[in-house]
């Protein structure tokens, strides 16, 4: 009972202290520094933002850093585009995230699926880790255990569901290459269950 009596005033003091008396423009400042007017927000948009670990991430149109962490982000972006490409039977969304031979391989498969008159809808759960990188930083090898929750086959014309694959997990190794100031997947191999 004594604990409850103490918690209320402590929470109230914390809330009051958090309000502060500093005049601010109302912008979001993850670094904890309030900017003068809107200049801080404008400069953050132009130069990028900080991620949860405090590392600088590029803004829109800025080159991706040549780091393994940035390659992991590129891999995740590829996987989202891969799902969207199969769902819409449109391999063109992969041009920004993949290069040959991987781009050609997946494009052929999506075109084959489209010619058969169906599409695949699925979602993969990822847990990628960096296995290694080339000495010059232009290539990064990523290992993943890709878990497909379920995969549904739909008729591309009617939208009717035609089938279901229950999913499962598979070992996946991807090679990410730094190309055109961004990370793109170039090769991938699947292994056994994980």
Coordinates of N, CA and C in Angstrom, one line a residue:
X1 N 0.8 -1.2 0.0 CA 0.0 0.0 0.0 C 0.9 1.3 0.0
X2 N 1.9 1.2 0.8 CA 2.9 2.4 0.8 C 3.4 2.6 -0.6
X3 N 3.7 1.6 -1.4 CA 4.3 1.7 -2.7 C 3.3 2.6 -3.6
X4 N 2.0 2.3 -3.6 CA 1.1 3.0 -4.4 C 1.0 4.5 -4.1
X5 N 1.1 4.8 -2.8 CA 1.0 6.2 -2.4 C 2.2 7.0 -2.9
X6 N 3.3 6.3 -3.1 CA 4.6 6.9 -3.5 C 4.6 7.1 -5.0
X7 N 4.0 6.1 -5.8 CA 4.1 6.1 -7.2 C 3.4 7.3 -7.8
X8 N 2.2 7.7 -7.3 CA 1.4 8.8 -7.9 C 2.2 10.1 -7.9
X9 N 2.7 10.6 -6.8 CA 3.4 11.8 -6.8 C 4.7 11.8 -7.6
X10 N 5.4 10.6 -7.7 CA 6.6 10.5 -8.5 C 6.2 10.6 -10.0
X11 N 5.1 10.0 -10.4 CA 4.7 10.1 -11.8 C 4.4 11.6 -12.1
X12 N 3.6 12.2 -11.2 CA 3.3 13.6 -11.5 C 4.5 14.5 -11.6
X13 N 5.5 14.3 -10.7 CA 6.7 15.1 -10.8 C 7.4 14.8 -12.1
X14 N 7.4 13.6 -12.6 CA 8.1 13.3 -13.9 C 7.4 13.9 -15.0
X15 N 6.1 14.0 -15.0 CA 5.3 14.6 -16.1 C 5.5 16.1 -16.1
X16 N 5.5 16.7 -14.9 CA 5.8 18.2 -14.8 C 7.2 18.5 -15.3
X17 N 8.1 17.7 -14.9 CA 9.5 18.0 -15.3 C 9.7 17.8 -16.8
X18 N 8.9 16.9 -17.4 CA 9.1 16.7 -18.8 C 8.5 17.8 -19.6
X19 N 7.6 18.6 -19.1 CA 7.0 19.7 -19.8 C 8.0 20.8 -20.0
X20 N 8.8 21.1 -19.1 CA 9.8 22.1 -19.3 C 9.2 23.5 -19.6
X21 N 10.1 24.5 -19.6 CA 9.7 25.8 -19.9 C 10.3 26.4 -21.1
X22 N 11.1 25.6 -21.9 CA 11.8 26.1 -23.1 C 10.8 26.4 -24.2
X23 N 11.0 27.5 -24.9 CA 10.2 27.8 -26.0 C 10.7 27.0 -27.2
X24 N 9.8 26.3 -27.9 CA 10.2 25.5 -29.0 C 9.2 25.6 -30.2
X25 N 9.7 25.3 -31.4 CA 8.9 25.5 -32.5 C 7.9 24.3 -32.7
X26 N 8.0 23.3 -31.8 CA 7.1 22.2 -31.9 C 7.6 21.1 -32.8
X27 N 8.8 21.2 -33.4 CA 9.3 20.1 -34.3 C 9.8 18.9 -33.5
X28 N 9.9 17.8 -34.2 CA 10.5 16.6 -33.6 C 12.0 16.6 -33.7
X29 N 12.7 16.5 -32.5 CA 14.1 16.6 -32.5 C 14.7 15.3 -31.8
X30 N 14.9 14.3 -32.5 CA 15.4 13.0 -31.9 C 16.7 13.2 -31.2
X31 N 17.5 14.1 -31.5 CA 18.8 14.3 -30.9 C 18.7 15.0 -29.6
X32 N 17.5 15.6 -29.3 CA 17.3 16.3 -28.0 C 17.6 17.8 -28.1
X33 N 18.1 18.2 -29.3 CA 18.4 19.6 -29.5 C 17.3 20.3 -30.2
X34 N 16.7 21.4 -29.6 CA 15.7 22.1 -30.3 C 16.4 23.1 -31.3
X35 N 15.8 23.2 -32.4 CA 16.3 24.1 -33.5 C 15.7 25.5 -33.4
X36 N 16.3 26.4 -34.1 CA 15.8 27.7 -34.1 C 14.8 27.8 -35.3
X37 N 13.5 28.0 -35.0 CA 12.5 28.0 -36.0 C 12.4 26.6 -36.7
X38 N 12.3 26.7 -38.0 CA 12.2 25.4 -38.8 C 13.5 25.0 -39.4
X39 N 14.6 25.7 -39.1 CA 15.8 25.4 -39.8 C 16.4 24.0 -39.4
X40 N 16.1 23.5 -38.2 CA 16.6 22.2 -37.8 C 15.9 21.1 -38.6
X41 N 14.6 21.3 -38.7 CA 13.9 20.3 -39.4 C 14.3 20.3 -40.9
X42 N 14.5 21.4 -41.5 CA 14.9 21.5 -42.9 C 16.2 20.9 -43.1
X43 N 17.2 21.1 -42.2 CA 18.5 20.6 -42.4 C 18.5 19.1 -42.2
X44 N 17.6 18.6 -41.3 CA 17.5 17.1 -41.0 C 17.0 16.4 -42.3
X45 N 16.0 17.1 -42.9 CA 15.4 16.5 -44.1 C 16.4 16.4 -45.2
X46 N 17.3 17.4 -45.3 CA 18.2 17.5 -46.4 C 19.4 16.5 -46.2
X47 N 19.8 16.3 -45.0 CA 21.0 15.5 -44.8 C 20.7 14.1 -44.3
X48 N 19.5 13.8 -44.0 CA 19.1 12.5 -43.5 C 18.7 12.6 -42.1
X49 N 18.6 11.4 -41.4 CA 18.2 11.4 -40.0 C 19.0 10.3 -39.3
X50 N 18.8 10.3 -38.0 CA 19.5 9.3 -37.2 C 18.6 8.1 -37.0
X51 N 19.2 6.9 -37.1 CA 18.4 5.7 -36.7 C 18.4 5.5 -35.2
X52 N 17.9 4.4 -34.8 CA 17.7 4.1 -33.3 C 19.1 4.1 -32.6
X53 N 20.1 3.7 -33.4 CA 21.5 3.6 -32.7 C 22.3 4.9 -32.8
X54 N 21.7 5.9 -33.4 CA 22.4 7.2 -33.5 C 23.2 7.4 -34.8
X55 N 23.2 6.3 -35.6 CA 24.0 6.4 -36.9 C 23.2 7.3 -37.9
X56 N 23.9 8.0 -38.7 CA 23.3 8.8 -39.7 C 22.7 8.0 -40.9
X57 N 21.5 8.1 -41.3 CA 20.9 7.4 -42.4 C 20.6 8.4 -43.5
X58 N 20.8 8.0 -44.7 CA 20.6 9.0 -45.8 C 19.2 9.5 -46.0
X59 N 19.0 10.7 -46.5 CA 17.7 11.2 -46.8 C 17.3 10.7 -48.2
X60 N 16.1 11.0 -48.6 CA 15.6 10.6 -49.9 C 16.6 11.1 -51.0
X61 N 16.9 10.2 -51.9 CA 17.8 10.5 -53.0 C 19.3 10.6 -52.7
X62 N 19.6 10.5 -51.4 CA 21.0 10.5 -51.0 C 21.6 9.1 -51.2
X63 N 22.9 9.0 -51.5 CA 23.5 7.7 -51.6 C 23.5 6.9 -50.3
X64 N 23.3 5.6 -50.4 CA 23.3 4.7 -49.2 C 24.8 4.5 -48.7
X65 N 25.0 4.5 -47.5 CA 26.4 4.3 -47.0 C 26.9 2.9 -47.4
X66 N 28.2 2.7 -47.5 CA 28.7 1.4 -47.9 C 29.1 0.7 -46.6
X67 N 28.0 0.4 -45.8 CA 28.2 -0.4 -44.6 C 27.4 -1.6 -44.6
X68 N 27.8 -2.6 -43.8 CA 27.0 -3.9 -43.7 C 25.6 -3.6 -43.2
X69 N 25.4 -2.6 -42.3 CA 24.1 -2.3 -41.8 C 23.2 -1.8 -42.9
X70 N 23.8 -1.0 -43.8 CA 23.0 -0.4 -44.9 C 22.7 -1.5 -45.9
X71 N 23.6 -2.5 -46.1 CA 23.3 -3.7 -46.9 C 22.1 -4.5 -46.4
X72 N 22.1 -4.6 -45.1 CA 20.9 -5.3 -44.4 C 19.6 -4.6 -44.7
X73 N 19.6 -3.2 -44.7 CA 18.5 -2.4 -45.0 C 18.1 -2.6 -46.4
X74 N 19.1 -2.7 -47.3 CA 18.8 -2.9 -48.8 C 18.2 -4.3 -49.0
X75 N 18.6 -5.3 -48.2 CA 18.1 -6.7 -48.3 C 16.6 -6.7 -47.9
X76 N 16.3 -6.0 -46.8 CA 14.9 -5.9 -46.3 C 14.1 -5.2 -47.4
X77 N 14.6 -4.2 -48.0 CA 13.8 -3.5 -49.0 C 13.6 -4.4 -50.2
X78 N 14.6 -5.2 -50.6 CA 14.4 -6.1 -51.7 C 13.3 -7.1 -51.3
X79 N 13.3 -7.6 -50.1 CA 12.3 -8.7 -49.8 C 10.9 -8.1 -49.8
X80 N 10.7 -6.8 -49.4 CA 9.4 -6.2 -49.5 C 9.0 -6.0 -51.0
X81 N 9.9 -5.6 -51.8 CA 9.6 -5.4 -53.3 C 9.3 -6.8 -53.9
X82 N 10.0 -7.8 -53.5 CA 9.8 -9.2 -54.0 C 8.4 -9.6 -53.7
X83 N 7.9 -9.4 -52.5 CA 6.5 -9.8 -52.2 C 5.5 -9.0 -53.1
X84 N 5.8 -7.7 -53.2 CA 4.9 -6.8 -54.0 C 4.9 -7.2 -55.5
X85 N 6.1 -7.6 -56.0 CA 6.2 -8.0 -57.4 C 5.4 -9.2 -57.7
X86 N 5.5 -10.2 -56.9 CA 4.7 -11.4 -57.1 C 3.2 -11.2 -56.9
X87 N 2.8 -10.3 -55.9 CA 1.4 -10.1 -55.7 C 0.8 -9.4 -56.9
X88 N 1.5 -8.4 -57.5 CA 1.0 -7.6 -58.6 C 1.4 -8.2 -60.0
X89 N 2.2 -9.3 -60.0 CA 2.8 -9.8 -61.2 C 3.5 -8.7 -62.0
X90 N 4.3 -7.9 -61.3 CA 5.0 -6.8 -61.9 C 6.4 -6.8 -61.5
X91 N 7.3 -7.4 -62.3 CA 8.7 -7.4 -61.9 C 9.5 -6.1 -62.0
X92 N 8.9 -5.1 -62.5 CA 9.5 -3.8 -62.7 C 9.9 -3.1 -61.4
X93 N 9.2 -3.5 -60.3 CA 9.5 -2.9 -59.0 C 10.8 -3.4 -58.5
X94 N 11.3 -4.4 -59.0 CA 12.6 -5.0 -58.6 C 13.8 -4.3 -59.2
X95 N 13.6 -3.5 -60.2 CA 14.8 -2.8 -60.9 C 15.6 -1.9 -59.9
X96 N 14.9 -1.3 -58.9 CA 15.6 -0.5 -58.0 C 16.3 -1.2 -56.9
X97 N 16.1 -2.5 -56.7 CA 16.6 -3.3 -55.6 C 17.4 -4.5 -56.0
X98 N 17.5 -4.9 -57.3 CA 18.1 -6.1 -57.7 C 18.9 -5.8 -59.0
X99 N 19.9 -6.6 -59.2 CA 20.7 -6.6 -60.4 C 20.8 -8.1 -60.9
X100 N 21.3 -8.2 -62.2 CA 21.5 -9.5 -62.7 C 22.6 -10.2 -62.0
X101 N 22.6 -11.5 -61.9 CA 21.6 -12.5 -62.4 C 20.3 -12.6 -61.7
X102 N 20.2 -12.1 -60.5 CA 19.0 -12.3 -59.6 C 17.8 -11.6 -60.3
X103 N 18.0 -10.4 -60.8 CA 16.9 -9.7 -61.4 C 16.3 -10.5 -62.6
X104 N 17.2 -11.0 -63.5 CA 16.7 -11.7 -64.6 C 16.0 -13.0 -64.2
X105 N 16.5 -13.7 -63.2 CA 15.9 -14.9 -62.7 C 14.5 -14.7 -62.2
X106 N 14.3 -13.7 -61.3 CA 13.0 -13.5 -60.7 C 12.0 -12.9 -61.7
X107 N 12.5 -12.0 -62.6 CA 11.7 -11.5 -63.7 C 11.1 -12.6 -64.5
X108 N 12.0 -13.6 -64.9 CA 11.5 -14.7 -65.7 C 10.4 -15.5 -65.0
X109 N 10.6 -15.7 -63.7 CA 9.6 -16.5 -62.9 C 8.3 -15.7 -62.8
X110 N 8.3 -14.4 -62.5 CA 7.1 -13.6 -62.4 C 6.4 -13.6 -63.7
X111 N 7.1 -13.4 -64.8 CA 6.5 -13.4 -66.1 C 5.8 -14.8 -66.4
X112 N 6.5 -15.9 -66.0 CA 5.9 -17.2 -66.2 C 4.6 -17.4 -65.4
X113 N 4.6 -16.9 -64.1 CA 3.4 -17.0 -63.3 C 2.3 -16.2 -63.9
X114 N 2.6 -15.0 -64.4 CA 1.6 -14.1 -65.0 C 1.0 -14.8 -66.3
X115 N 1.9 -15.5 -67.1 CA 1.4 -16.1 -68.3 C 0.5 -17.3 -68.0
X116 N 0.6 -17.9 -66.8 CA -0.3 -19.0 -66.4 C -1.6 -18.5 -65.8
X117 N -1.7 -17.2 -65.6 CA -2.9 -16.5 -65.2 C -3.2 -16.5 -63.7
X118 N -2.1 -16.6 -62.9 CA -2.3 -16.5 -61.4 C -1.3 -15.6 -60.8
X119 N -1.4 -15.3 -59.5 CA -0.4 -14.5 -58.8 C -0.3 -15.2 -57.4
X120 N 0.8 -14.9 -56.8 CA 1.1 -15.4 -55.4 C 1.1 -14.3 -54.4
X121 N 0.4 -14.5 -53.3 CA 0.3 -13.5 -52.2 C 0.9 -14.2 -51.0
X122 N 1.9 -13.6 -50.4 CA 2.6 -14.2 -49.3 C 3.3 -13.2 -48.5
X123 N 3.7 -13.6 -47.3 CA 4.5 -12.7 -46.5 C 5.7 -13.5 -45.8
X124 N 6.9 -13.0 -45.9 CA 8.1 -13.6 -45.4 C 8.5 -12.9 -44.1
X125 N 8.8 -13.6 -43.1 CA 9.4 -13.1 -41.8 C 10.9 -13.3 -41.9
X126 N 11.6 -12.2 -41.8 CA 13.1 -12.2 -42.0 C 13.8 -12.1 -40.6
X127 N 15.0 -12.7 -40.6 CA 15.9 -12.5 -39.5 C 17.4 -12.5 -40.0
X128 N 17.7 -11.5 -40.9 CA 19.0 -11.5 -41.6 C 20.1 -11.1 -40.7
X129 N 21.3 -11.7 -41.0 CA 22.5 -11.3 -40.3 C 23.6 -11.3 -41.3
X130 N 24.6 -10.4 -41.1 CA 25.7 -10.3 -42.0 C 26.7 -11.4 -41.8
X131 N 27.0 -12.1 -42.8 CA 28.0 -13.2 -42.7 C 29.4 -12.7 -43.0
X132 N 29.5 -11.8 -43.9 CA 30.8 -11.2 -44.2 C 30.7 -10.1 -45.3
X133 N 31.9 -9.5 -45.6 CA 31.9 -8.4 -46.6 C 33.2 -8.5 -47.3
X134 N 33.2 -8.0 -48.5 CA 34.5 -8.0 -49.3 C 35.4 -6.9 -48.7
X135 N 36.7 -7.0 -48.9 CA 37.6 -6.0 -48.3 C 37.4 -4.6 -48.8
X136 N 36.9 -4.4 -50.0 CA 36.6 -3.0 -50.4 C 35.2 -2.5 -50.1
X137 N 34.4 -3.4 -49.4 CA 33.1 -3.0 -49.0 C 32.0 -3.0 -50.1
X138 N 32.3 -3.5 -51.3 CA 31.4 -3.4 -52.4 C 30.4 -4.6 -52.4
X139 N 30.6 -5.6 -51.6 CA 29.7 -6.8 -51.5 C 29.6 -7.2 -50.1
X140 N 28.4 -7.6 -49.7 CA 28.1 -8.1 -48.4 C 27.3 -9.4 -48.5
X141 N 27.7 -10.4 -47.8 CA 26.9 -11.7 -47.8 C 26.0 -11.7 -46.6
X142 N 24.8 -12.0 -46.8 CA 23.7 -12.0 -45.8 C 23.2 -13.4 -45.6
X143 N 23.1 -13.9 -44.4 CA 22.4 -15.2 -44.1 C 21.1 -14.9 -43.5
X144 N 20.1 -15.7 -43.8 CA 18.8 -15.4 -43.3 C 18.0 -16.8 -43.1
X145 N 17.1 -16.8 -42.2 CA 16.2 -17.9 -42.0 C 14.8 -17.3 -42.4
X146 N 14.4 -17.5 -43.6 CA 13.2 -16.9 -44.1 C 12.0 -17.8 -43.8
X147 N 11.1 -17.2 -43.1 CA 9.9 -17.9 -42.7 C 8.7 -17.4 -43.5
X148 N 8.1 -18.2 -44.4 CA 7.0 -17.9 -45.1 C 5.8 -18.3 -44.3
X149 N 5.0 -17.3 -43.9 CA 3.8 -17.7 -43.0 C 2.8 -18.5 -43.8
X150 N 2.4 -18.0 -44.9 CA 1.5 -18.7 -45.8 C 1.6 -18.1 -47.1
X151 N 1.3 -18.9 -48.1 CA 1.4 -18.4 -49.5 C 0.1 -18.8 -50.2
X152 N -0.6 -17.8 -50.8 CA -1.9 -18.0 -51.4 C -1.7 -17.8 -52.9
X153 N -2.3 -18.7 -53.7 CA -2.3 -18.7 -55.1 C -3.7 -18.1 -55.5
X154 N -3.7 -17.0 -56.3 CA -4.9 -16.3 -56.7 C -5.0 -16.3 -58.3
X155 N -6.3 -16.4 -58.8 CA -6.5 -16.2 -60.2 C -6.3 -14.8 -60.5
X156 N -5.5 -14.5 -61.5 CA -5.1 -13.1 -61.8 C -6.3 -12.3 -62.4
X157 N -7.3 -13.0 -63.0 CA -8.4 -12.3 -63.6 C -9.5 -12.1 -62.6
X158 N -10.0 -13.2 -62.0 CA -11.1 -13.1 -61.1 C -10.8 -12.7 -59.6
X159 N -9.6 -12.9 -59.2 CA -9.2 -12.7 -57.9 C -9.5 -13.8 -56.9
X160 N -10.1 -14.9 -57.5 CA -10.5 -16.0 -56.6 C -9.2 -16.8 -56.1
X161 N -9.3 -17.2 -54.9 CA -8.2 -17.9 -54.3 C -8.2 -19.4 -54.8
X162 N -7.1 -19.8 -55.4 CA -7.0 -21.1 -56.0 C -6.3 -22.2 -55.1
X163 N -5.5 -21.7 -54.2 CA -4.8 -22.7 -53.4 C -4.0 -22.0 -52.3
X164 N -3.4 -22.9 -51.5 CA -2.7 -22.4 -50.3 C -1.5 -23.3 -50.1
X165 N -0.4 -22.7 -49.8 CA 0.8 -23.4 -49.4 C 1.0 -23.0 -47.9
X166 N 1.2 -23.9 -47.0 CA 1.2 -23.6 -45.6 C 2.5 -22.9 -45.2
X167 N 3.5 -22.9 -46.0 CA 4.7 -22.1 -45.6 C 5.7 -23.0 -44.9
X168 N 6.7 -22.3 -44.4 CA 7.8 -23.0 -43.7 C 9.0 -22.1 -43.7
X169 N 10.1 -22.6 -43.2 CA 11.3 -21.8 -43.1 C 12.4 -22.4 -43.9
X170 N 13.2 -21.6 -44.5 CA 14.3 -22.0 -45.3 C 15.5 -21.2 -45.1
X171 N 16.7 -21.8 -45.1 CA 18.0 -21.0 -45.1 C 18.1 -20.3 -46.4
X172 N 18.6 -19.1 -46.3 CA 18.7 -18.2 -47.5 C 20.0 -17.4 -47.4
X173 N 20.8 -17.4 -48.4 CA 22.1 -16.7 -48.4 C 22.0 -15.7 -49.6
X174 N 22.2 -14.5 -49.4 CA 22.1 -13.4 -50.4 C 23.4 -12.7 -50.5
X175 N 23.7 -12.3 -51.7 CA 24.9 -11.4 -52.0 C 24.3 -10.1 -52.4
X176 N 24.7 -9.1 -51.6 CA 24.3 -7.7 -51.9 C 25.5 -7.0 -52.5
X177 N 25.3 -6.3 -53.5 CA 26.3 -5.5 -54.2 C 26.0 -4.0 -54.2
X178 N 27.0 -3.2 -54.0 CA 26.8 -1.8 -54.0 C 26.8 -1.3 -55.4
X179 N 25.7 -0.8 -55.9 CA 25.6 -0.4 -57.4 C 24.7 0.8 -57.4
X180 N 25.2 1.8 -58.2 CA 24.4 3.0 -58.4 C 24.1 3.7 -57.1
X181 N 25.1 3.8 -56.2 CA 25.0 4.4 -54.8 C 23.9 3.8 -53.9
X182 N 23.6 2.5 -54.2 CA 22.7 1.8 -53.3 C 23.0 0.3 -53.3
X183 N 22.4 -0.4 -52.3 CA 22.7 -1.8 -52.2 C 21.6 -2.6 -53.0
X184 N 22.0 -3.5 -53.8 CA 21.1 -4.3 -54.6 C 21.5 -5.8 -54.5
X185 N 20.5 -6.7 -54.4 CA 20.7 -8.1 -54.4 C 21.2 -8.6 -55.8
X186 N 22.2 -9.4 -55.8 CA 22.7 -9.9 -57.1 C 22.6 -11.4 -57.2
X187 N 22.7 -12.1 -56.1 CA 22.6 -13.6 -56.2 C 21.9 -14.0 -54.8
X188 N 21.3 -15.2 -54.9 CA 20.8 -15.8 -53.7 C 20.6 -17.3 -53.9
X189 N 20.8 -18.0 -52.8 CA 20.7 -19.5 -52.8 C 19.9 -19.9 -51.6
X190 N 19.0 -20.9 -51.8 CA 18.2 -21.4 -50.7 C 18.9 -22.7 -50.2
X191 N 18.8 -23.0 -48.9 CA 19.3 -24.2 -48.4 C 18.2 -25.0 -47.8
X192 N 18.5 -25.8 -46.7 CA 17.5 -26.6 -46.1 C 16.7 -25.8 -45.1
X193 N 15.9 -26.6 -44.3 CA 15.1 -25.9 -43.3 C 15.9 -25.3 -42.2
X194 N 15.4 -24.3 -41.6 CA 16.1 -23.7 -40.4 C 15.1 -23.5 -39.3

